Short mmCIF file of N, CA, C and O and ligand atoms in Angstrom, two decimals:
data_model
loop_
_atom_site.label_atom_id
_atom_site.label_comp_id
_atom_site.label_asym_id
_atom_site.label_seq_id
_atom_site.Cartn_x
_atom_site.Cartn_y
_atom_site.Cartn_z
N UNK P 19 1.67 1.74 -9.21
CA UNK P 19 2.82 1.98 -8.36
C UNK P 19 2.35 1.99 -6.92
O UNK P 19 1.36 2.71 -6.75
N UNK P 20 2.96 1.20 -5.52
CA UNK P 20 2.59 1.46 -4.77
C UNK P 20 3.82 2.28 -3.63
O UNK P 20 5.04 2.33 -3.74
N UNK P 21 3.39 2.55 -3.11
CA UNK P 21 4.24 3.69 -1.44
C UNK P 21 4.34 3.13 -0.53
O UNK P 21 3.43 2.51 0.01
N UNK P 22 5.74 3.26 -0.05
CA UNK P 22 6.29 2.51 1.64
C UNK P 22 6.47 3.95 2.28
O UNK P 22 6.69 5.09 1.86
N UNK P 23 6.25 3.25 3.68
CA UNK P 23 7.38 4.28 5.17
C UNK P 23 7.95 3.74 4.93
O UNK P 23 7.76 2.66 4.37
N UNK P 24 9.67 4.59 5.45
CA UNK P 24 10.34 3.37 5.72
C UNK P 24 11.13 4.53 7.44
O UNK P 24 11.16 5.76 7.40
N UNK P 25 11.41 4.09 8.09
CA UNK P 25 12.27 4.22 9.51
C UNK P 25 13.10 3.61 9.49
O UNK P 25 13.23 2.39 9.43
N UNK P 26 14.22 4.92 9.58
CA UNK P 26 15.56 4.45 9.40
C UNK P 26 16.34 4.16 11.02
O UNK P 26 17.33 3.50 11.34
N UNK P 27 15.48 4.90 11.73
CA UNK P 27 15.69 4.61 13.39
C UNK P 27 15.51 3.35 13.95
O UNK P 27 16.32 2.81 14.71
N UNK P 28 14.05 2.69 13.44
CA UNK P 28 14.23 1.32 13.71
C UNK P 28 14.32 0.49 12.79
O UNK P 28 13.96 -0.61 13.19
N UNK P 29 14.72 0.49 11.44
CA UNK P 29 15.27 -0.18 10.35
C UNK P 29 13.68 -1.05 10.03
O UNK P 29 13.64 -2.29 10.01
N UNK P 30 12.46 -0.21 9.80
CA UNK P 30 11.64 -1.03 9.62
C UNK P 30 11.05 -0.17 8.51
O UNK P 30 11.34 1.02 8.48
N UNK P 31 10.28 -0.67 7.62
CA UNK P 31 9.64 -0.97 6.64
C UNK P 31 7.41 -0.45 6.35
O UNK P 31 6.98 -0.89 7.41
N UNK P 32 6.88 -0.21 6.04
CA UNK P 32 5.56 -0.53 6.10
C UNK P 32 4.90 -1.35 5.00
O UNK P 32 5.51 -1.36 3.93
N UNK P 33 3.99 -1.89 5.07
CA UNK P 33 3.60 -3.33 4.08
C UNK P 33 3.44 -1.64 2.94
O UNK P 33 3.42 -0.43 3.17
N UNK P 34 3.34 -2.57 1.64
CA UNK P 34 3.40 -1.54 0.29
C UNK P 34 1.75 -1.05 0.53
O UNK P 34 0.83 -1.79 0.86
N UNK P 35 1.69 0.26 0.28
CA UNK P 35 0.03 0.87 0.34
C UNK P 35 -0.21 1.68 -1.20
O UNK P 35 0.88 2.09 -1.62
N UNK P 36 -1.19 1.96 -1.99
CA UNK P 36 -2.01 2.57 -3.01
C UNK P 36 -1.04 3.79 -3.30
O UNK P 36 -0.22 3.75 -4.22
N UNK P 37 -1.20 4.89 -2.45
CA UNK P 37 -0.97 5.91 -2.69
C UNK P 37 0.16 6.83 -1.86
O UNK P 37 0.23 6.70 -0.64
N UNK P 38 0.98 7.71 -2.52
CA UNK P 38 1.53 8.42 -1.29
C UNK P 38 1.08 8.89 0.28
O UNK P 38 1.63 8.82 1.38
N UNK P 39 0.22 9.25 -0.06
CA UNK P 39 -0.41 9.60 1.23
C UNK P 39 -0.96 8.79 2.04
O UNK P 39 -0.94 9.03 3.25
N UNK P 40 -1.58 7.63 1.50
CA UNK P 40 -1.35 6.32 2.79
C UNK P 40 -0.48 5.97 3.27
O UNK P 40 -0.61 5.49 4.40
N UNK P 41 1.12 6.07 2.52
CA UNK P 41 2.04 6.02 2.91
C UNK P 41 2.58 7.29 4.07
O UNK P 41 3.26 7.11 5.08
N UNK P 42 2.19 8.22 3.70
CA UNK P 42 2.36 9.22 4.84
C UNK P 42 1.59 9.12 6.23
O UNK P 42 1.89 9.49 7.37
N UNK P 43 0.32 8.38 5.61
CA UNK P 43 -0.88 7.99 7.19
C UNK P 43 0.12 7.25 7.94
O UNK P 43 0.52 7.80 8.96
N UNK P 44 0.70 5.86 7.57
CA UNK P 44 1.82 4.73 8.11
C UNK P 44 2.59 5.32 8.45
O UNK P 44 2.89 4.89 9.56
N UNK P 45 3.37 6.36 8.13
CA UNK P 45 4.42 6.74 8.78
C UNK P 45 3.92 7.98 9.92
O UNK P 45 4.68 8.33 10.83
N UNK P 46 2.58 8.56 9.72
CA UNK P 46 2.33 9.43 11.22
C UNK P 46 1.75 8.08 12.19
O UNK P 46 1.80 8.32 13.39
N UNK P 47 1.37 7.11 11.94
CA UNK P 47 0.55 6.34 12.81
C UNK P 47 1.95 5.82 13.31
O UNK P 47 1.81 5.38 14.45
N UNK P 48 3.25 5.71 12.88
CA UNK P 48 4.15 4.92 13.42
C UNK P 48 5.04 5.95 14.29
O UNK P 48 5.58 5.82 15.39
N UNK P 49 5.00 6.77 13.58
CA UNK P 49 5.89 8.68 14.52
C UNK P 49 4.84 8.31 16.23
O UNK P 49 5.44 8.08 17.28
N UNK P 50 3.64 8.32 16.15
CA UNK P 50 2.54 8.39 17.02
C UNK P 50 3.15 7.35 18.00
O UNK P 50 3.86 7.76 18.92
N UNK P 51 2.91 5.91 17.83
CA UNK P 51 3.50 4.77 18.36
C UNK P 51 4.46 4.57 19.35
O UNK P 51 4.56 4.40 20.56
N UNK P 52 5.31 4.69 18.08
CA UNK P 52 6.87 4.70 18.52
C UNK P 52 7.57 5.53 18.95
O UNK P 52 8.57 5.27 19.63
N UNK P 53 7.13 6.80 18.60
CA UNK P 53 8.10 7.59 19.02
C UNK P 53 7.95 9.21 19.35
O UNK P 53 8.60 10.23 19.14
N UNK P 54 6.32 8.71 20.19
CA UNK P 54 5.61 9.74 20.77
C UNK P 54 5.58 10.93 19.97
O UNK P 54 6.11 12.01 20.25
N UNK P 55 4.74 10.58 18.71
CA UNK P 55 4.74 11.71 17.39
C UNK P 55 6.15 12.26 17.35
O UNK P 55 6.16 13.41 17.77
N UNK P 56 7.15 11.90 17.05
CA UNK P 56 8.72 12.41 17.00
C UNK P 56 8.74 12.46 15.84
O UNK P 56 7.87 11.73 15.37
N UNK P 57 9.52 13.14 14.84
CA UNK P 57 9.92 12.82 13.45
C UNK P 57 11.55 11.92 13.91
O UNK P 57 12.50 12.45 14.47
N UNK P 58 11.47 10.29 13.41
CA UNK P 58 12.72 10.10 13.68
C UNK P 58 13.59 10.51 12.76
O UNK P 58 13.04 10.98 11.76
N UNK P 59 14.75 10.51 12.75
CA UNK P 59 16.09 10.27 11.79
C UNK P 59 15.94 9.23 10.82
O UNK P 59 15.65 8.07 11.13
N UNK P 60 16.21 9.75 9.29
CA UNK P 60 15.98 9.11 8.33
C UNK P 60 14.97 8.46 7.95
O UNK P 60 15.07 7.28 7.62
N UNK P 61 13.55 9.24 7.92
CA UNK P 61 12.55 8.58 7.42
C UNK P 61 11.84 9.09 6.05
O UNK P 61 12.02 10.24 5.65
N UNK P 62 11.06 8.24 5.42
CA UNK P 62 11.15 8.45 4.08
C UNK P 62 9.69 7.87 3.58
O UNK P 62 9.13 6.81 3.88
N UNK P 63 9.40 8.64 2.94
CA UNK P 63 8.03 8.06 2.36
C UNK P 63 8.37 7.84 1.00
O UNK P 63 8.96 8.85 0.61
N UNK P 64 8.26 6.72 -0.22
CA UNK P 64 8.83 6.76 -1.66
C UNK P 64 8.57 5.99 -1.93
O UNK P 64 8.38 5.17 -1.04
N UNK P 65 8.34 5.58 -3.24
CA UNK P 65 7.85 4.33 -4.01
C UNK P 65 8.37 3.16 -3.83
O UNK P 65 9.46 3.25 -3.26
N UNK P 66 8.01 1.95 -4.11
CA UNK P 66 7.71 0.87 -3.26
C UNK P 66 9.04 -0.05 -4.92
O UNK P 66 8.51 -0.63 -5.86
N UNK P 67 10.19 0.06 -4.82
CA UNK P 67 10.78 -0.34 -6.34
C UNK P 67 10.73 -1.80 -6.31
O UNK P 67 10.88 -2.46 -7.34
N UNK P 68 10.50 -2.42 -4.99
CA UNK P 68 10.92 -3.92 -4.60
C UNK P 68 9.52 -4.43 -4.89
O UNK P 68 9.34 -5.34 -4.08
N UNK P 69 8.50 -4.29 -5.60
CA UNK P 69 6.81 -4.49 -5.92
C UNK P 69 6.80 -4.28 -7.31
O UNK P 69 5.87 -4.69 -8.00
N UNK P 70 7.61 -3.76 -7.70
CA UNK P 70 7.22 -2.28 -8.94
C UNK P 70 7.67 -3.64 -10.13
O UNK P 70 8.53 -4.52 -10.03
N UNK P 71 6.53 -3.32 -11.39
CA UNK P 71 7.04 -3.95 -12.59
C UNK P 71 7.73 -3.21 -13.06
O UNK P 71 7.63 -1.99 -13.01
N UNK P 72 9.01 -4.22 -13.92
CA UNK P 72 9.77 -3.06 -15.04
C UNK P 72 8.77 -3.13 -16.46
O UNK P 72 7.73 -3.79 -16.55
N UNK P 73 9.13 -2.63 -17.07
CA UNK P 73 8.62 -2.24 -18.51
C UNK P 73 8.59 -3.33 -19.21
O UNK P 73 7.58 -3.79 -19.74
N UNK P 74 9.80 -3.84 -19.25
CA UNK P 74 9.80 -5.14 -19.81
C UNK P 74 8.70 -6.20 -19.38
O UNK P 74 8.20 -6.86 -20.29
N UNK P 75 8.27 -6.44 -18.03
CA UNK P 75 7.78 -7.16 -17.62
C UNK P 75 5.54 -7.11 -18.39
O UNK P 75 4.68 -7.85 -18.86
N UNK P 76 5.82 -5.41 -17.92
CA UNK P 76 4.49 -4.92 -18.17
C UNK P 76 4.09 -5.19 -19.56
O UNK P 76 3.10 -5.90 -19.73
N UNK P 77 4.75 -4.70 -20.64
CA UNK P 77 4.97 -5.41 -22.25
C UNK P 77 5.01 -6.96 -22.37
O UNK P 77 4.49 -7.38 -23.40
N UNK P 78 5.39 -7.66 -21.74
CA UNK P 78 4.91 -9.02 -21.46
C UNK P 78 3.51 -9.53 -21.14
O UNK P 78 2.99 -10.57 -21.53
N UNK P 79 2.88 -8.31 -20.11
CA UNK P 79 1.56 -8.96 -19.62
C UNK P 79 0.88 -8.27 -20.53
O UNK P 79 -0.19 -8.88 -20.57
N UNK P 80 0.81 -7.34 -21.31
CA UNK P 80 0.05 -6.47 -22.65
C UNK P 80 -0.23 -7.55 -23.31
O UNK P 80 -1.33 -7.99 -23.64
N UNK P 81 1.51 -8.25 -23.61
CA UNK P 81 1.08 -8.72 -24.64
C UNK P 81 0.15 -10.30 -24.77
O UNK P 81 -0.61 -10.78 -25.61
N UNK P 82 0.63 -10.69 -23.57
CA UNK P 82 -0.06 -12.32 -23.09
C UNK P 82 -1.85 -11.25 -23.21
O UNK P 82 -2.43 -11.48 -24.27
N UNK P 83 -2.27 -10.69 -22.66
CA UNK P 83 -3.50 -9.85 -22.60
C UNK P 83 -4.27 -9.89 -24.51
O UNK P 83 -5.42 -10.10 -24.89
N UNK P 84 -3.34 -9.66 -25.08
CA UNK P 84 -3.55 -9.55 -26.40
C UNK P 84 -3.69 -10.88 -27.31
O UNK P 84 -4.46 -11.00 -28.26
N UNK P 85 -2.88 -11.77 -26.88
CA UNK P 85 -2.88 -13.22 -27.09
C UNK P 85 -4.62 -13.84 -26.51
O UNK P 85 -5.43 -14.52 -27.14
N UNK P 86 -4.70 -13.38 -25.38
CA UNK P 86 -5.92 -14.14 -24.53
C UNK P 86 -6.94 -13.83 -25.59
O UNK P 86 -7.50 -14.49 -26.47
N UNK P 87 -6.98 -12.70 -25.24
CA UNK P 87 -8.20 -11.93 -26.35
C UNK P 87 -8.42 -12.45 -27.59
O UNK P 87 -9.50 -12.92 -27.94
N UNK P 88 -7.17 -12.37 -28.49
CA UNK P 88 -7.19 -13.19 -30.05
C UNK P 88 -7.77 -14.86 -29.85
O UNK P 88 -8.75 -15.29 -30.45
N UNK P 89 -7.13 -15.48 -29.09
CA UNK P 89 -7.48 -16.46 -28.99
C UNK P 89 -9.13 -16.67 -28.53
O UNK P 89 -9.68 -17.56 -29.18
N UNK P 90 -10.01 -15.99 -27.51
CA UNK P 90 -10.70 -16.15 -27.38
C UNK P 90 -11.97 -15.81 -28.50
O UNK P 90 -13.05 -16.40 -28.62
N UNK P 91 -11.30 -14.38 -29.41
CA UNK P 91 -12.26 -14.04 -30.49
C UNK P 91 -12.31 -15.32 -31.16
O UNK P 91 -13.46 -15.70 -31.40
N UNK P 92 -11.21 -16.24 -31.60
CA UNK P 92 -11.22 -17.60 -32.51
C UNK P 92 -12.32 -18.19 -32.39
O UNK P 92 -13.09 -18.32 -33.33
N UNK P 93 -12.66 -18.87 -30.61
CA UNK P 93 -13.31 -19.47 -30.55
C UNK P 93 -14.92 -19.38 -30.60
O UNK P 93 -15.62 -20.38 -30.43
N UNK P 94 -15.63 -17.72 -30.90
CA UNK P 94 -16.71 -17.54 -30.86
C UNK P 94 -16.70 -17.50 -32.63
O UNK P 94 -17.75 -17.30 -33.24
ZN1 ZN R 110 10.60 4.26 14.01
#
């Protein structure tokens, strides 16, 4: 799972980062910046859903993962 800023003051975004708290570094380095360490209006640190696999998807790559493998035991 990865973590965005997001600023709702200037309707901007931060590239997707690892962990919450990098996500919190991006959003003090951007408070700092922009808006002379201010907390603006409507800002938000939260998981990144527009990156994020669904379940379905992840059970897909398990299972292609499981396929690779079988197939490769064949050939030894
Ligand atoms: Zn801002």
């Amino acid at each position: 799972m990865s973590y965005r800023y997001r600023c709702g003051q200037c309707r901007t975004t931060s590239p997707p980062v690892a962990t919450r708290r990098a996500a919190e570094a991006e959003g003090a380095w951007h408070r700092a910046r922009e808006h002379s360490g201010h907390h603006p209006d409507d800002e938000s640190v939260g998981p990144d859903h527009e990156n994020e696999l669904g379940v379905g998807a992840a059970l897909a790559l398990l299972l292609l993962g499981c396929l690779i493998v079988a197939a490769c035991n064949r050939l030894i």
